[in-house]
Amino acid sequence: NAGVTQTPKFQVLKTGQSMTLQCAQDMNHEYMSWYRQDPGMGLRLIHYSVGAGITDQGEVPNGYNVSRSTTEDFPLRLLSAAPSQTSVYFCASSYSGKSNEKLFFGSGTQLSVL
Amino acid sequence: ILNVEQSPQSLHVQEGDSTNFTCSFPSSNFYALHWYRWETAKSPEALFVMTLNGDEKKKGRISATLNTKEGYSYLYIKGSQPEDSATYLCAFNSGGSNYKLTFGKGTLLTVNP
């Protein structure tokens, strides 16, 4: 049971480049989400999904797109990378997204935008 | 934006010491309080999810209490070990779904052998 798998672990981009961070889970979780972790701040929600075909914006969605074509996968796309998007990104999932369910996190992606 | 405060920001203890830290959150619209342990270079891992005022949870040497009326939760570690060194995150849920989670900045615990 792999849990939540995130790739890549590290990435360096130039300003204006685009890329996709991959997230997959094998626990049949309906709820999936993306967070960013910046120094001195708590984890902030970028986008989330409560099931295949359903996505919505979190606290800091600008500059990012998501899609959920399958239950397992929830990729995060950076459309035109900016230095302000330098951060550590975490994918997290839970069974149905209810407030009493713990989140399962991926191992994180450290992204630097030059 | 909801305010979830964790204190202290960091602390250093000696192996064998017991320690505790605090998570403060709004006392209204409470649905759940999560605690996560985040070791360097690893994923945050859930310790507890607490939903009822007065809840107490325990996992080995780690325990947590919850007071929703006054808006705080304590995390206790008894007999700290070097492997307890990590950042401990709390997250307050103000709605019925996990997209309503607001995370604190964490408490960084270092246990010296």
mmCIF file of C-alpha atoms in Angstrom:
data_model
loop_
_atom_site.group_PDB
_atom_site.id
_atom_site.type_symbol
_atom_site.label_atom_id
_atom_site.label_comp_id
_atom_site.label_asym_id
_atom_site.label_seq_id
_atom_site.Cartn_x
_atom_site.Cartn_y
_atom_site.Cartn_z
ATOM 1 C CA ASN A 1 0.000 0.000 0.000
ATOM 2 C CA ALA A 2 1.874 3.069 -1.244
ATOM 3 C CA GLY A 3 -0.461 5.718 0.241
ATOM 4 C CA VAL A 4 -0.012 9.141 -1.365
ATOM 5 C CA THR A 5 2.725 9.364 -3.999
ATOM 6 C CA GLN A 6 4.042 12.727 -5.156
ATOM 7 C CA THR A 7 6.489 13.416 -7.963
ATOM 8 C CA PRO A 8 8.924 14.985 -8.481
ATOM 9 C CA LYS A 9 10.633 15.499 -5.098
ATOM 10 C CA PHE A 10 12.642 18.471 -6.335
ATOM 11 C CA GLN A 11 12.237 20.815 -9.298
ATOM 12 C CA VAL A 12 13.902 23.992 -10.483
ATOM 13 C CA LEU A 13 12.069 26.152 -13.005
ATOM 14 C CA LYS A 14 12.763 29.368 -14.781
ATOM 15 C CA THR A 15 10.226 32.188 -14.563
ATOM 16 C CA GLY A 16 7.509 31.640 -17.147
ATOM 17 C CA GLN A 17 7.963 27.893 -17.499
ATOM 18 C CA SER A 18 5.057 25.561 -16.847
ATOM 19 C CA MET A 19 5.036 22.205 -15.136
ATOM 20 C CA THR A 20 2.788 19.640 -13.507
ATOM 21 C CA LEU A 21 3.201 18.199 -10.033
ATOM 22 C CA GLN A 22 1.804 14.697 -9.891
ATOM 23 C CA CYS A 23 -0.173 13.212 -7.006
ATOM 24 C CA ALA A 24 -1.658 9.732 -6.834
ATOM 25 C CA GLN A 25 -3.261 7.779 -4.011
ATOM 26 C CA ASP A 26 -4.204 4.108 -3.848
ATOM 27 C CA MET A 27 -6.527 4.260 -0.838
ATOM 28 C CA ASN A 28 -9.737 4.977 -2.791
ATOM 29 C CA HIS A 29 -9.987 8.391 -1.156
ATOM 30 C CA GLU A 30 -12.583 10.760 -2.552
ATOM 31 C CA TYR A 31 -11.032 13.890 -1.059
ATOM 32 C CA MET A 32 -7.693 15.164 -2.367
ATOM 33 C CA SER A 33 -6.001 18.508 -1.873
ATOM 34 C CA TRP A 34 -2.880 20.533 -2.541
ATOM 35 C CA TYR A 35 -1.093 22.689 0.044
ATOM 36 C CA ARG A 36 1.926 24.923 -0.044
ATOM 37 C CA GLN A 37 4.310 25.400 2.872
ATOM 38 C CA ASP A 38 6.222 28.664 3.096
ATOM 39 C CA PRO A 39 8.681 29.700 5.826
ATOM 40 C CA GLY A 40 6.948 31.238 8.822
ATOM 41 C CA MET A 41 3.486 30.260 7.628
ATOM 42 C CA GLY A 42 1.118 27.379 8.169
ATOM 43 C CA LEU A 43 0.154 25.048 5.358
ATOM 44 C CA ARG A 44 -2.147 26.889 2.953
ATOM 45 C CA LEU A 45 -4.740 25.199 0.761
ATOM 46 C CA ILE A 46 -4.362 25.769 -2.981
ATOM 47 C CA HIS A 47 -7.078 23.574 -4.537
ATOM 48 C CA TYR A 48 -9.108 20.597 -3.449
ATOM 49 C CA SER A 49 -11.381 17.937 -4.894
ATOM 50 C CA VAL A 50 -14.193 15.968 -3.301
ATOM 51 C CA GLY A 51 -14.384 13.391 -6.094
ATOM 52 C CA ALA A 52 -13.638 12.680 -9.734
ATOM 53 C CA GLY A 53 -14.748 15.572 -11.919
ATOM 54 C CA ILE A 54 -15.145 17.984 -8.982
ATOM 55 C CA THR A 55 -12.554 20.599 -8.021
ATOM 56 C CA ASP A 56 -12.647 23.878 -6.146
ATOM 57 C CA GLN A 57 -10.356 26.684 -5.061
ATOM 58 C CA GLY A 58 -8.717 26.959 -1.679
ATOM 59 C CA GLU A 59 -7.092 29.943 -0.005
ATOM 60 C CA VAL A 60 -4.304 30.595 -2.540
ATOM 61 C CA PRO A 61 -5.410 29.305 -5.991
ATOM 62 C CA ASN A 62 -3.965 31.984 -8.285
ATOM 63 C CA GLY A 63 -1.407 30.699 -10.786
ATOM 64 C CA TYR A 64 -2.433 27.048 -10.364
ATOM 65 C CA ASN A 65 -4.828 24.710 -12.149
ATOM 66 C CA VAL A 66 -6.058 21.271 -11.135
ATOM 67 C CA SER A 67 -8.160 18.515 -12.633
ATOM 68 C CA ARG A 68 -9.556 15.257 -11.281
ATOM 69 C CA SER A 69 -10.289 12.836 -14.101
ATOM 70 C CA THR A 70 -9.881 9.740 -11.902
ATOM 71 C CA THR A 71 -10.301 9.000 -8.204
ATOM 72 C CA GLU A 72 -6.582 8.167 -7.915
ATOM 73 C CA ASP A 73 -4.908 11.188 -9.533
ATOM 74 C CA PHE A 74 -4.930 14.894 -8.744
ATOM 75 C CA PRO A 75 -2.236 16.799 -10.673
ATOM 76 C CA LEU A 76 -1.354 20.415 -9.926
ATOM 77 C CA ARG A 77 -0.340 22.582 -12.896
ATOM 78 C CA LEU A 78 1.715 25.736 -12.696
ATOM 79 C CA LEU A 79 0.747 27.706 -15.779
ATOM 80 C CA SER A 80 3.571 30.263 -15.870
ATOM 81 C CA ALA A 81 5.920 29.879 -12.931
ATOM 82 C CA ALA A 82 6.811 32.938 -10.846
ATOM 83 C CA PRO A 83 9.424 33.323 -8.085
ATOM 84 C CA SER A 84 6.533 33.752 -5.599
ATOM 85 C CA GLN A 85 5.629 30.113 -6.272
ATOM 86 C CA THR A 86 8.915 28.922 -4.796
ATOM 87 C CA SER A 87 7.657 26.707 -2.003
ATOM 88 C CA VAL A 88 7.234 23.168 -0.732
ATOM 89 C CA TYR A 89 4.075 21.568 -2.074
ATOM 90 C CA PHE A 90 2.156 18.774 -0.383
ATOM 91 C CA CYS A 91 -0.651 16.643 -1.700
ATOM 92 C CA ALA A 92 -3.014 15.265 0.941
ATOM 93 C CA SER A 93 -6.063 13.005 0.874
ATOM 94 C CA SER A 94 -8.751 11.644 3.155
ATOM 95 C CA TYR A 95 -11.546 9.134 2.683
ATOM 96 C CA SER A 96 -14.488 11.457 2.045
ATOM 97 C CA GLY A 97 -13.243 14.829 3.275
ATOM 98 C CA LYS A 98 -15.230 14.975 6.502
ATOM 99 C CA SER A 99 -13.775 17.107 9.276
ATOM 100 C CA ASN A 100 -13.092 14.144 11.573
ATOM 101 C CA GLU A 101 -10.943 12.310 9.018
ATOM 102 C CA LYS A 102 -7.186 12.557 9.244
ATOM 103 C CA LEU A 103 -5.263 13.664 6.188
ATOM 104 C CA PHE A 104 -2.671 11.421 4.530
ATOM 105 C CA PHE A 105 0.176 13.454 3.075
ATOM 106 C CA GLY A 106 2.572 12.832 0.220
ATOM 107 C CA SER A 107 6.305 13.313 0.695
ATOM 108 C CA GLY A 108 6.338 16.821 -0.757
ATOM 109 C CA THR A 109 7.836 18.614 -3.749
ATOM 110 C CA GLN A 110 10.430 21.303 -3.210
ATOM 111 C CA LEU A 111 10.034 23.797 -6.057
ATOM 112 C CA SER A 112 12.380 26.670 -6.816
ATOM 113 C CA VAL A 113 11.504 29.262 -9.453
ATOM 114 C CA LEU A 114 14.426 31.387 -10.614
ATOM 115 C CA ILE B 1 -8.813 34.191 7.839
ATOM 116 C CA LEU B 2 -8.940 32.183 11.080
ATOM 117 C CA ASN B 3 -6.185 32.513 13.638
ATOM 118 C CA VAL B 4 -4.580 29.265 14.798
ATOM 119 C CA GLU B 5 -1.655 29.948 17.101
ATOM 120 C CA GLN B 6 0.895 27.444 18.289
ATOM 121 C CA SER B 7 3.317 28.059 21.127
ATOM 122 C CA PRO B 8 6.147 27.938 21.620
ATOM 123 C CA GLN B 9 7.537 28.263 18.080
ATOM 124 C CA SER B 10 10.421 26.002 19.061
ATOM 125 C CA LEU B 11 11.916 24.333 22.063
ATOM 126 C CA HIS B 12 14.891 22.228 22.981
ATOM 127 C CA VAL B 13 14.649 19.572 25.685
ATOM 128 C CA GLN B 14 16.928 16.871 27.017
ATOM 129 C CA GLU B 15 16.251 13.210 26.468
ATOM 130 C CA GLY B 16 13.936 11.982 29.207
ATOM 131 C CA ASP B 17 12.260 15.373 29.798
ATOM 132 C CA SER B 18 8.507 15.654 29.490
ATOM 133 C CA THR B 19 7.198 18.571 27.514
ATOM 134 C CA ASN B 20 4.012 20.122 26.247
ATOM 135 C CA PHE B 21 2.890 22.673 23.715
ATOM 136 C CA THR B 22 -0.274 24.606 22.985
ATOM 137 C CA CYS B 23 -2.589 25.145 20.053
ATOM 138 C CA SER B 24 -5.053 28.044 20.351
ATOM 139 C CA PHE B 25 -8.006 28.401 18.009
ATOM 140 C CA PRO B 26 -11.335 30.254 17.757
ATOM 141 C CA SER B 27 -13.908 28.976 20.245
ATOM 142 C CA SER B 28 -16.769 29.283 17.742
ATOM 143 C CA ASN B 29 -17.668 27.079 14.739
ATOM 144 C CA PHE B 30 -15.644 24.166 16.062
ATOM 145 C CA TYR B 31 -15.799 20.898 14.148
ATOM 146 C CA ALA B 32 -12.464 19.203 14.780
ATOM 147 C CA LEU B 33 -8.871 19.718 15.875
ATOM 148 C CA HIS B 34 -6.080 17.762 14.161
ATOM 149 C CA TRP B 35 -2.514 17.161 15.376
ATOM 150 C CA TYR B 36 0.231 16.115 12.928
ATOM 151 C CA ARG B 37 3.852 15.222 13.433
ATOM 152 C CA TRP B 38 6.246 16.304 10.685
ATOM 153 C CA GLU B 39 9.775 14.964 10.675
ATOM 154 C CA THR B 40 12.350 16.650 8.467
ATOM 155 C CA ALA B 41 12.365 15.286 4.896
ATOM 156 C CA LYS B 42 9.243 13.213 5.566
ATOM 157 C CA SER B 43 5.475 13.671 5.173
ATOM 158 C CA PRO B 44 3.328 15.111 7.968
ATOM 159 C CA GLU B 45 1.687 12.186 9.750
ATOM 160 C CA ALA B 46 -1.553 12.332 11.717
ATOM 161 C CA LEU B 47 -1.353 11.896 15.482
ATOM 162 C CA PHE B 48 -4.887 12.701 16.592
ATOM 163 C CA VAL B 49 -8.201 14.056 15.377
ATOM 164 C CA MET B 50 -10.316 15.367 18.242
ATOM 165 C CA THR B 51 -13.931 16.408 17.971
ATOM 166 C CA LEU B 52 -15.488 16.669 21.434
ATOM 167 C CA ASN B 53 -14.854 19.124 24.255
ATOM 168 C CA GLY B 54 -12.887 17.336 26.949
ATOM 169 C CA ASP B 55 -11.493 14.744 24.517
ATOM 170 C CA GLU B 56 -8.247 13.144 25.604
ATOM 171 C CA LYS B 57 -6.278 10.976 23.196
ATOM 172 C CA LYS B 58 -3.127 8.959 23.743
ATOM 173 C CA LYS B 59 -0.644 7.239 21.451
ATOM 174 C CA GLY B 60 2.311 5.741 23.267
ATOM 175 C CA ARG B 61 4.105 8.551 25.115
ATOM 176 C CA ILE B 62 2.153 11.279 23.308
ATOM 177 C CA SER B 63 -1.226 12.529 24.496
ATOM 178 C CA ALA B 64 -3.497 15.449 23.746
ATOM 179 C CA THR B 65 -6.364 17.247 25.422
ATOM 180 C CA LEU B 66 -9.040 19.493 23.970
ATOM 181 C CA ASN B 67 -10.990 22.449 25.382
ATOM 182 C CA THR B 68 -13.343 23.787 22.728
ATOM 183 C CA LYS B 69 -15.077 26.271 25.037
ATOM 184 C CA GLU B 70 -11.876 28.225 25.666
ATOM 185 C CA GLY B 71 -10.258 27.339 22.332
ATOM 186 C CA TYR B 72 -7.108 25.414 23.122
ATOM 187 C CA SER B 73 -5.513 22.001 22.872
ATOM 188 C CA TYR B 74 -2.396 20.723 24.612
ATOM 189 C CA LEU B 75 -0.012 18.122 23.249
ATOM 190 C CA TYR B 76 2.096 16.303 25.850
ATOM 191 C CA ILE B 77 5.162 14.152 25.293
ATOM 192 C CA LYS B 78 6.285 12.071 28.260
ATOM 193 C CA GLY B 79 9.959 11.094 28.522
ATOM 194 C CA SER B 80 11.074 12.719 25.244
ATOM 195 C CA GLN B 81 13.366 10.709 22.991
ATOM 196 C CA PRO B 82 15.598 11.996 20.160
ATOM 197 C CA GLU B 83 13.248 10.351 17.655
ATOM 198 C CA ASP B 84 10.483 12.684 18.902
ATOM 199 C CA SER B 85 12.345 15.585 17.281
ATOM 200 C CA ALA B 86 9.948 16.987 14.697
ATOM 201 C CA THR B 87 7.593 19.846 13.966
ATOM 202 C CA TYR B 88 4.180 19.359 15.531
ATOM 203 C CA LEU B 89 1.321 20.927 13.596
ATOM 204 C CA CYS B 90 -2.195 21.560 14.740
ATOM 205 C CA ALA B 91 -5.089 22.323 12.426
ATOM 206 C CA PHE B 92 -8.511 23.708 13.324
ATOM 207 C CA ASN B 93 -11.548 22.664 11.317
ATOM 208 C CA SER B 94 -14.287 25.294 11.223
ATOM 209 C CA GLY B 95 -16.666 23.477 8.895
ATOM 210 C CA GLY B 96 -17.892 20.007 8.114
ATOM 211 C CA SER B 97 -15.199 19.267 5.542
ATOM 212 C CA ASN B 98 -11.427 19.060 5.462
ATOM 213 C CA TYR B 99 -11.163 22.010 3.063
ATOM 214 C CA LYS B 100 -12.067 24.078 6.123
ATOM 215 C CA LEU B 101 -8.832 23.134 7.896
ATOM 216 C CA THR B 102 -6.602 26.014 9.019
ATOM 217 C CA PHE B 103 -3.091 25.035 10.034
ATOM 218 C CA GLY B 104 -0.922 26.651 12.666
ATOM 219 C CA LYS B 105 2.749 27.405 12.007
ATOM 220 C CA GLY B 106 3.900 24.505 14.133
ATOM 221 C CA THR B 107 6.131 23.901 17.140
ATOM 222 C CA LEU B 108 9.628 22.633 16.347
ATOM 223 C CA LEU B 109 10.793 20.215 19.041
ATOM 224 C CA THR B 110 14.443 19.208 19.311
ATOM 225 C CA VAL B 111 15.325 16.465 21.805
ATOM 226 C CA ASN B 112 19.008 16.360 22.683
ATOM 227 C CA PRO B 113 20.518 12.992 23.637
#
